[in-house]
mmCIF file of C-alpha atoms in Angstrom:
data_model
loop_
_atom_site.group_PDB
_atom_site.id
_atom_site.type_symbol
_atom_site.label_atom_id
_atom_site.label_comp_id
_atom_site.label_asym_id
_atom_site.label_seq_id
_atom_site.Cartn_x
_atom_site.Cartn_y
_atom_site.Cartn_z
ATOM 1 C CA MET A 106 8.852 -99.159 22.712
ATOM 2 C CA MET A 107 12.508 -100.161 22.949
ATOM 3 C CA ILE A 108 13.963 -100.098 26.468
ATOM 4 C CA PHE A 109 17.671 -100.564 27.231
ATOM 5 C CA ASN A 110 19.029 -100.514 30.823
ATOM 6 C CA ASN A 111 15.750 -98.975 31.978
ATOM 7 C CA THR A 112 16.007 -96.037 29.630
ATOM 8 C CA THR A 113 13.956 -94.965 26.634
ATOM 9 C CA SER A 114 14.024 -92.138 24.144
ATOM 10 C CA PHE A 115 10.232 -91.742 24.650
ATOM 11 C CA PRO A 116 9.066 -92.422 28.159
ATOM 12 C CA SER A 117 5.470 -93.487 28.432
ATOM 13 C CA THR A 118 4.755 -91.142 31.331
ATOM 14 C CA PHE A 119 6.110 -88.453 33.511
ATOM 15 C CA LEU A 120 5.123 -88.073 37.206
ATOM 16 C CA LEU A 121 4.143 -84.555 38.213
ATOM 17 C CA THR A 122 4.711 -83.239 41.748
ATOM 18 C CA ALA A 123 2.961 -80.468 43.529
ATOM 19 C CA PHE A 124 4.633 -79.954 46.935
ATOM 20 C CA PRO A 125 7.081 -82.714 47.848
ATOM 21 C CA GLY A 126 6.707 -83.927 51.384
ATOM 22 C CA LEU A 127 3.264 -82.292 51.873
ATOM 23 C CA GLU A 128 1.152 -84.845 49.972
ATOM 24 C CA LEU A 129 -1.191 -85.256 52.984
ATOM 25 C CA ALA A 130 -1.969 -81.526 53.012
ATOM 26 C CA HIS A 131 -2.723 -81.314 49.228
ATOM 27 C CA VAL A 132 -6.417 -80.937 49.838
ATOM 28 C CA TRP A 133 -5.842 -77.939 52.127
ATOM 29 C CA ILE A 134 -3.276 -76.459 49.924
ATOM 30 C CA SER A 135 -5.650 -76.732 46.926
ATOM 31 C CA ILE A 136 -8.058 -74.216 48.561
ATOM 32 C CA PRO A 137 -5.757 -71.121 48.287
ATOM 33 C CA VAL A 138 -4.406 -72.332 44.963
ATOM 34 C CA CYS A 139 -7.913 -72.742 43.553
ATOM 35 C CA CYS A 140 -8.839 -69.333 44.824
ATOM 36 C CA LEU A 141 -5.769 -67.810 43.088
ATOM 37 C CA TYR A 142 -6.698 -69.549 39.805
ATOM 38 C CA ILE A 143 -10.345 -68.145 40.138
ATOM 39 C CA ILE A 144 -9.003 -64.612 40.697
ATOM 40 C CA ALA A 145 -6.580 -64.979 37.664
ATOM 41 C CA LEU A 146 -9.323 -66.298 35.379
ATOM 42 C CA LEU A 147 -11.994 -63.722 36.421
ATOM 43 C CA GLY A 148 -9.587 -60.759 36.647
ATOM 44 C CA ASN A 149 -8.010 -61.233 33.209
ATOM 45 C CA SER A 150 -11.324 -62.093 31.617
ATOM 46 C CA MET A 151 -12.755 -58.897 33.103
ATOM 47 C CA ILE A 152 -9.908 -56.881 31.692
ATOM 48 C CA LEU A 153 -10.296 -58.405 28.260
ATOM 49 C CA PHE A 154 -14.072 -57.850 28.326
ATOM 50 C CA VAL A 155 -13.874 -54.208 29.456
ATOM 51 C CA ILE A 156 -11.259 -53.240 26.847
ATOM 52 C CA SER A 157 -13.292 -54.963 24.144
ATOM 53 C CA VAL A 158 -16.609 -53.240 24.830
ATOM 54 C CA GLU A 159 -15.468 -49.817 25.910
ATOM 55 C CA GLN A 160 -14.675 -47.495 23.026
ATOM 56 C CA ARG A 161 -12.714 -45.042 25.193
ATOM 57 C CA LEU A 162 -10.272 -47.847 25.927
ATOM 58 C CA HIS A 163 -9.412 -48.441 22.334
ATOM 59 C CA LYS A 164 -5.966 -46.876 22.626
ATOM 60 C CA PRO A 165 -2.412 -48.244 22.248
ATOM 61 C CA MET A 166 -1.792 -48.472 26.046
ATOM 62 C CA TYR A 167 -4.998 -50.586 26.616
ATOM 63 C CA TYR A 168 -4.480 -52.721 23.460
ATOM 64 C CA PHE A 169 -1.070 -53.822 24.956
ATOM 65 C CA LEU A 170 -2.764 -54.406 28.288
ATOM 66 C CA PHE A 171 -5.272 -56.571 26.362
ATOM 67 C CA MET A 172 -2.326 -58.662 24.972
ATOM 68 C CA LEU A 173 -0.834 -58.999 28.500
ATOM 69 C CA SER A 174 -4.168 -60.246 29.996
ATOM 70 C CA ALA A 175 -4.579 -62.572 27.089
ATOM 71 C CA ALA A 176 -1.090 -64.129 27.622
ATOM 72 C CA ASP A 177 -1.787 -64.407 31.451
ATOM 73 C CA LEU A 178 -5.192 -66.028 30.839
ATOM 74 C CA CYS A 179 -3.740 -68.444 28.361
ATOM 75 C CA LEU A 180 -0.832 -69.365 30.675
ATOM 76 C CA THR A 181 -3.305 -69.927 33.538
ATOM 77 C CA ILE A 182 -5.493 -72.229 31.430
ATOM 78 C CA THR A 183 -2.508 -74.186 30.230
ATOM 79 C CA THR A 184 -1.438 -75.287 33.695
ATOM 80 C CA LEU A 185 -4.751 -75.365 35.557
ATOM 81 C CA PRO A 186 -5.673 -78.996 34.686
ATOM 82 C CA THR A 187 -2.456 -80.637 35.778
ATOM 83 C CA VAL A 188 -2.054 -78.470 38.939
ATOM 84 C CA LEU A 189 -5.525 -79.052 40.258
ATOM 85 C CA GLY A 190 -5.446 -82.668 39.046
ATOM 86 C CA VAL A 191 -2.363 -83.394 41.224
ATOM 87 C CA LEU A 192 -3.737 -81.527 44.268
ATOM 88 C CA TRP A 193 -7.315 -82.847 44.098
ATOM 89 C CA PHE A 194 -7.125 -86.281 42.572
ATOM 90 C CA HIS A 195 -3.355 -87.150 42.939
ATOM 91 C CA ALA A 196 -3.365 -87.560 39.118
ATOM 92 C CA ARG A 197 0.407 -87.430 38.803
ATOM 93 C CA GLU A 198 0.891 -89.230 35.447
ATOM 94 C CA ILE A 199 1.164 -87.324 32.246
ATOM 95 C CA SER A 200 2.020 -88.829 28.810
ATOM 96 C CA PHE A 201 5.216 -87.862 27.019
ATOM 97 C CA LYS A 202 3.344 -86.187 24.163
ATOM 98 C CA ALA A 203 0.947 -84.309 26.500
ATOM 99 C CA CYS A 204 3.877 -83.086 28.585
ATOM 100 C CA LEU A 205 5.678 -81.825 25.461
ATOM 101 C CA ILE A 206 2.610 -79.954 24.421
ATOM 102 C CA GLN A 207 2.091 -78.391 27.734
ATOM 103 C CA MET A 208 5.749 -77.379 27.929
ATOM 104 C CA PHE A 209 5.525 -75.824 24.586
ATOM 105 C CA PHE A 210 2.578 -73.605 25.534
ATOM 106 C CA VAL A 211 3.906 -72.768 29.008
ATOM 107 C CA HIS A 212 7.117 -71.393 27.565
ATOM 108 C CA ALA A 213 5.441 -69.808 24.512
ATOM 109 C CA PHE A 214 3.005 -67.778 26.635
ATOM 110 C CA SER A 215 5.652 -67.011 29.207
ATOM 111 C CA PHE A 216 7.942 -65.606 26.469
ATOM 112 C CA LEU A 217 5.012 -63.886 24.835
ATOM 113 C CA GLU A 218 4.296 -62.059 28.163
ATOM 114 C CA SER A 219 7.941 -61.070 28.276
ATOM 115 C CA SER A 220 7.686 -59.575 24.770
ATOM 116 C CA VAL A 221 4.434 -57.744 25.616
ATOM 117 C CA LEU A 222 6.044 -56.123 28.614
ATOM 118 C CA ALA A 223 8.834 -54.891 26.400
ATOM 119 C CA VAL A 224 6.347 -53.483 23.919
ATOM 120 C CA MET A 225 4.529 -51.750 26.864
ATOM 121 C CA ALA A 226 7.852 -50.171 27.888
ATOM 122 C CA PHE A 227 8.083 -48.808 24.311
ATOM 123 C CA ASP A 228 4.557 -47.451 24.617
ATOM 124 C CA ARG A 229 5.439 -45.624 27.842
ATOM 125 C CA PHE A 230 8.669 -44.266 26.263
ATOM 126 C CA MET A 231 6.790 -42.819 23.319
ATOM 127 C CA ALA A 232 4.062 -41.356 25.483
ATOM 128 C CA ILE A 233 6.566 -39.548 27.776
ATOM 129 C CA CYS A 234 9.606 -38.860 25.534
ATOM 130 C CA ASN A 235 7.831 -38.325 22.236
ATOM 131 C CA PRO A 236 4.252 -37.434 22.948
ATOM 132 C CA LEU A 237 3.793 -35.558 19.679
ATOM 133 C CA LYS A 238 4.650 -38.680 17.676
ATOM 134 C CA TYR A 239 2.755 -41.132 19.883
ATOM 135 C CA ALA A 240 -0.517 -41.060 18.011
ATOM 136 C CA THR A 241 1.148 -41.151 14.528
ATOM 137 C CA VAL A 242 3.526 -44.039 15.311
ATOM 138 C CA LEU A 243 1.248 -46.344 17.388
ATOM 139 C CA LYS A 244 -1.664 -46.513 15.013
ATOM 140 C CA ASP A 245 -3.978 -49.586 14.974
ATOM 141 C CA ARG A 246 -2.217 -51.160 11.995
ATOM 142 C CA MET A 247 1.134 -50.837 13.667
ATOM 143 C CA ILE A 248 -0.202 -52.372 16.864
ATOM 144 C CA MET A 249 -1.529 -55.361 14.850
ATOM 145 C CA VAL A 250 1.876 -55.732 13.157
ATOM 146 C CA ILE A 251 3.654 -55.633 16.553
ATOM 147 C CA GLY A 252 1.221 -58.207 18.023
ATOM 148 C CA LEU A 253 1.693 -60.557 14.961
ATOM 149 C CA PHE A 254 5.524 -60.144 15.069
ATOM 150 C CA ILE A 255 5.855 -61.150 18.664
ATOM 151 C CA CYS A 256 3.498 -64.162 18.298
ATOM 152 C CA VAL A 257 5.463 -65.390 15.201
ATOM 153 C CA ARG A 258 8.718 -64.796 17.133
ATOM 154 C CA GLN A 259 7.587 -67.150 19.912
ATOM 155 C CA LEU A 260 6.637 -69.896 17.513
ATOM 156 C CA ILE A 261 9.893 -69.741 15.541
ATOM 157 C CA PHE A 262 12.134 -69.920 18.605
ATOM 158 C CA ILE A 263 10.046 -72.206 20.911
ATOM 159 C CA PHE A 264 9.159 -74.824 18.322
ATOM 160 C CA PRO A 265 12.737 -76.462 18.214
ATOM 161 C CA ILE A 266 12.588 -77.221 21.972
ATOM 162 C CA PRO A 267 10.128 -80.152 21.753
ATOM 163 C CA LEU A 268 11.941 -81.518 18.721
ATOM 164 C CA ALA A 269 15.321 -81.399 20.498
ATOM 165 C CA LEU A 270 13.915 -83.387 23.381
ATOM 166 C CA LYS A 271 13.320 -86.423 21.150
ATOM 167 C CA SER A 272 17.080 -87.003 21.094
ATOM 168 C CA VAL A 273 17.314 -87.367 24.855
ATOM 169 C CA SER A 274 17.125 -90.721 26.730
ATOM 170 C CA PHE A 275 14.810 -90.513 29.712
ATOM 171 C CA GLN A 276 13.982 -92.734 32.591
ATOM 172 C CA GLU A 277 10.925 -94.922 32.004
ATOM 173 C CA ARG A 278 8.858 -93.028 34.604
ATOM 174 C CA LYS A 279 10.697 -89.772 35.299
ATOM 175 C CA GLU A 280 9.564 -87.714 38.294
ATOM 176 C CA LEU A 281 9.348 -83.948 37.702
ATOM 177 C CA SER A 282 9.570 -81.358 40.407
ATOM 178 C CA HIS A 283 6.460 -79.342 39.396
ATOM 179 C CA PRO A 284 2.815 -79.915 38.711
ATOM 180 C CA PHE A 285 3.414 -78.863 35.082
ATOM 181 C CA CYS A 286 5.990 -79.590 32.425
ATOM 182 C CA TYR A 287 8.953 -77.155 32.522
ATOM 183 C CA HIS A 288 11.936 -77.558 30.208
ATOM 184 C CA PRO A 289 14.807 -77.339 32.643
ATOM 185 C CA ASP A 290 12.964 -79.769 34.938
ATOM 186 C CA ILE A 291 12.409 -82.284 32.083
ATOM 187 C CA ILE A 292 16.002 -82.449 30.962
ATOM 188 C CA ARG A 293 17.482 -82.684 34.498
ATOM 189 C CA ASP A 294 18.785 -86.063 35.536
ATOM 190 C CA THR A 295 18.517 -87.679 32.090
ATOM 191 C CA TYR A 296 20.677 -90.647 31.138
ATOM 192 C CA SER A 297 21.992 -89.123 27.947
ATOM 193 C CA ASN A 298 24.013 -85.911 27.801
ATOM 194 C CA PRO A 299 21.435 -83.124 28.181
ATOM 195 C CA TRP A 300 24.050 -80.385 27.294
ATOM 196 C CA ILE A 301 22.579 -79.562 23.903
ATOM 197 C CA ASN A 302 19.078 -79.223 25.218
ATOM 198 C CA SER A 303 20.210 -77.298 28.342
ATOM 199 C CA PHE A 304 22.265 -74.966 26.173
ATOM 200 C CA LEU A 305 19.320 -74.469 23.841
ATOM 201 C CA GLY A 306 16.988 -73.703 26.669
ATOM 202 C CA LEU A 307 19.389 -71.306 28.296
ATOM 203 C CA PHE A 308 20.078 -69.596 25.012
ATOM 204 C CA LEU A 309 16.304 -69.043 24.413
ATOM 205 C CA GLN A 310 15.957 -67.830 27.974
ATOM 206 C CA LEU A 311 18.760 -65.334 27.571
ATOM 207 C CA TYR A 312 17.818 -64.275 24.049
ATOM 208 C CA MET A 313 14.026 -63.983 24.457
ATOM 209 C CA THR A 314 13.690 -62.630 28.023
ATOM 210 C CA GLY A 315 17.226 -61.130 28.170
ATOM 211 C CA THR A 316 16.726 -58.957 25.154
ATOM 212 C CA ASP A 317 13.319 -57.972 26.423
ATOM 213 C CA LEU A 318 14.464 -57.050 29.787
ATOM 214 C CA LEU A 319 17.469 -55.075 28.379
ATOM 215 C CA PHE A 320 14.937 -53.189 26.106
ATOM 216 C CA ILE A 321 12.766 -52.463 29.167
ATOM 217 C CA LEU A 322 15.749 -51.200 31.190
ATOM 218 C CA VAL A 323 17.041 -48.886 28.357
ATOM 219 C CA SER A 324 13.494 -47.552 27.859
ATOM 220 C CA TYR A 325 13.213 -46.588 31.483
ATOM 221 C CA VAL A 326 16.620 -44.931 31.560
ATOM 222 C CA LEU A 327 15.439 -42.743 28.703
ATOM 223 C CA ILE A 328 12.126 -42.195 30.468
ATOM 224 C CA ILE A 329 13.840 -41.137 33.727
ATOM 225 C CA ARG A 330 16.131 -38.779 31.841
ATOM 226 C CA ALA A 331 13.121 -37.213 30.134
ATOM 227 C CA VAL A 332 11.195 -36.893 33.338
ATOM 228 C CA LEU A 333 14.146 -35.307 35.189
ATOM 229 C CA SER A 334 14.201 -32.681 32.436
ATOM 230 C CA ILE A 335 10.640 -31.558 33.304
ATOM 231 C CA VAL A 336 10.707 -28.522 35.528
ATOM 232 C CA ALA A 337 7.283 -28.764 37.187
ATOM 233 C CA PRO A 338 7.328 -31.436 39.976
ATOM 234 C CA LYS A 339 3.576 -32.179 39.505
ATOM 235 C CA LYS A 340 4.173 -33.058 35.823
ATOM 236 C CA GLN A 341 7.125 -35.223 36.886
ATOM 237 C CA LYS A 342 4.915 -37.117 39.295
ATOM 238 C CA LYS A 343 2.142 -37.482 36.769
ATOM 239 C CA ALA A 344 4.590 -38.852 34.158
ATOM 240 C CA LEU A 345 6.014 -41.366 36.549
ATOM 241 C CA ASN A 346 2.552 -42.414 37.797
ATOM 242 C CA THR A 347 1.729 -43.657 34.352
ATOM 243 C CA CYS A 348 4.667 -46.146 34.652
ATOM 244 C CA VAL A 349 3.914 -47.542 38.141
ATOM 245 C CA CYS A 350 1.595 -50.368 36.917
ATOM 246 C CA HIS A 351 4.093 -51.513 34.227
ATOM 247 C CA ILE A 352 6.993 -51.405 36.624
ATOM 248 C CA CYS A 353 5.002 -53.643 39.053
ATOM 249 C CA ALA A 354 4.098 -55.995 36.191
ATOM 250 C CA VAL A 355 7.742 -56.258 35.109
ATOM 251 C CA THR A 356 8.878 -56.997 38.659
ATOM 252 C CA ILE A 357 6.308 -59.724 39.448
ATOM 253 C CA PHE A 358 7.015 -61.430 36.164
ATOM 254 C CA TYR A 359 10.835 -61.337 35.868
ATOM 255 C CA VAL A 360 11.842 -61.935 39.483
ATOM 256 C CA PRO A 361 10.128 -65.368 39.911
ATOM 257 C CA MET A 362 10.986 -66.461 36.371
ATOM 258 C CA ILE A 363 14.679 -65.641 36.683
ATOM 259 C CA SER A 364 14.787 -67.218 40.234
ATOM 260 C CA LEU A 365 13.208 -70.446 38.903
ATOM 261 C CA SER A 366 15.394 -70.669 35.903
ATOM 262 C CA PHE A 367 18.635 -70.139 37.827
ATOM 263 C CA THR A 368 17.568 -72.481 40.583
ATOM 264 C CA HIS A 369 17.182 -75.304 38.112
ATOM 265 C CA ARG A 370 20.401 -74.575 36.066
ATOM 266 C CA LEU A 371 22.827 -73.378 38.684
ATOM 267 C CA LEU A 372 21.619 -74.616 42.065
ATOM 268 C CA SER A 373 21.013 -78.288 41.550
ATOM 269 C CA SER A 374 21.061 -78.998 45.344
ATOM 270 C CA THR A 375 18.156 -76.765 46.002
ATOM 271 C CA PRO A 376 15.400 -78.704 47.917
ATOM 272 C CA ARG A 377 12.535 -79.751 45.638
ATOM 273 C CA VAL A 378 9.920 -78.041 47.757
ATOM 274 C CA ILE A 379 11.644 -74.735 47.128
ATOM 275 C CA CYS A 380 11.622 -75.322 43.426
ATOM 276 C CA SER A 381 7.945 -76.273 43.637
ATOM 277 C CA ILE A 382 7.047 -73.031 45.525
ATOM 278 C CA LEU A 383 9.029 -70.918 43.097
ATOM 279 C CA ALA A 384 7.223 -72.644 40.157
ATOM 280 C CA ASN A 385 3.792 -71.983 41.557
ATOM 281 C CA VAL A 386 4.723 -68.339 42.323
ATOM 282 C CA TYR A 387 6.049 -67.883 38.811
ATOM 283 C CA LEU A 388 2.852 -69.376 37.378
ATOM 284 C CA LEU A 389 0.257 -67.597 39.574
ATOM 285 C CA LEU A 390 1.774 -64.293 40.760
ATOM 286 C CA PRO A 391 1.615 -62.365 37.442
ATOM 287 C CA PRO A 392 -1.894 -63.556 36.320
ATOM 288 C CA VAL A 393 -3.321 -62.837 39.758
ATOM 289 C CA LEU A 394 -1.702 -59.508 40.388
ATOM 290 C CA ASN A 395 -1.662 -57.811 36.983
ATOM 291 C CA PRO A 396 -5.420 -57.396 36.793
ATOM 292 C CA VAL A 397 -5.533 -56.216 40.389
ATOM 293 C CA ILE A 398 -2.739 -53.681 39.902
ATOM 294 C CA TYR A 399 -4.175 -52.237 36.666
ATOM 295 C CA SER A 400 -7.641 -52.142 38.053
ATOM 296 C CA LEU A 401 -6.711 -50.266 41.195
ATOM 297 C CA LYS A 402 -4.097 -47.878 39.635
ATOM 298 C CA THR A 403 -5.721 -47.134 36.289
ATOM 299 C CA ARG A 404 -8.659 -44.858 36.882
ATOM 300 C CA THR A 405 -10.078 -45.299 33.356
ATOM 301 C CA ILE A 406 -10.224 -49.077 33.730
ATOM 302 C CA ARG A 407 -11.631 -48.877 37.206
ATOM 303 C CA GLN A 408 -14.372 -46.502 36.160
ATOM 304 C CA ALA A 409 -15.185 -48.670 33.038
ATOM 305 C CA MET A 410 -15.566 -51.756 35.307
ATOM 306 C CA LEU A 411 -17.827 -49.888 37.819
ATOM 307 C CA GLN A 412 -19.887 -48.564 35.010
ATOM 308 C CA LEU A 413 -20.420 -52.042 33.510
ATOM 309 C CA LEU A 414 -21.310 -53.427 36.880
ATOM 310 C CA GLN A 415 -23.747 -50.634 37.512
ATOM 311 C CA THR A 416 -25.323 -51.087 34.122
ATOM 312 C CA LYS A 417 -25.628 -54.867 34.685
ATOM 313 C CA GLY A 418 -27.172 -54.207 38.131
ATOM 314 C CA SER A 419 -29.736 -51.696 36.824
ATOM 315 C CA TRP A 420 -30.573 -54.160 33.913
ATOM 316 C CA SER A 421 -31.156 -57.016 36.365
ATOM 317 C CA ARG A 422 -33.465 -54.750 38.543
ATOM 318 C CA ASN A 423 -35.454 -53.778 35.421
ATOM 319 C CA VAL A 424 -35.911 -57.448 34.467
ATOM 320 C CA ARG A 425 -37.047 -58.353 37.892
ATOM 321 C CA GLY A 426 -39.451 -55.403 37.879
ATOM 322 C CA LEU A 427 -40.823 -56.425 34.531
ATOM 323 C CA ARG A 428 -41.329 -60.037 35.754
ATOM 324 C CA GLY A 429 -43.091 -58.710 38.902
ATOM 325 C CA SER A 430 -45.427 -56.580 36.793
ATOM 326 C CA LEU A 431 -46.265 -59.524 34.559
ATOM 327 C CA ASP A 432 -47.035 -61.698 37.496
#
């Protein structure tokens, strides 16, 4: 590896950081963080399992919820090893290649979740504004095409980011602000001019999430206009209630993501501990709260979960009873 003035195009390692200045409390901080990871893993896995086995949930709205939970679960699994590694074992070092791979998947699954939220807004628009065409437009084949399109879209636009980072000269042991690899954090304070990489990251941020968010806002403007045209107040309330979960999911996803992105790009003097807190909120808030919100607010999912738990409980009692009779 060629090094000139303590710089290198390919640093051997990056140093991850969990909560700067709170290193002595990492063990205690890891307890709530670990609990949040467990909730995210179990909650999203439960949503995926329930939608898979329950025939009555094989509808467009729940297929898109399946995609959302899958994106949340994958994002959680992508960052879990490094976050808990730093908090539990102070394992801060991560190789350059491993960091690029993690960064790729973090941004890919994050942008994928943004696209799924946009598709879910379209689902709500069709259900409220064009209910007669809902079943004919959102067929199973169309849903598969939509899912394939948004996945390919992420790969095409995210793949150039790791390639562009190879032209940047890094410090030999660059210290990051988060316990995972995040593009704006990686290119900050580099020796070479990071303008191209920063512009590329900002362009993708604005294009991918900006167009998705704009599509969501336009959809809800049309939804509100359609709801206001309904004469019966009860029907208005019922129509809006179907959008509450999605509005909550949009809020808890976009607010932390936009805050973290602008903090890195526009507010360079922000304390590192603030950036670290925002990063962990951005990572954990949507995967933790989305299953809770949809389980509590969606009666069909709640009933399906309770039914599965009751079925499992009765099966366990029958097995114990059979064992007792054999003894």
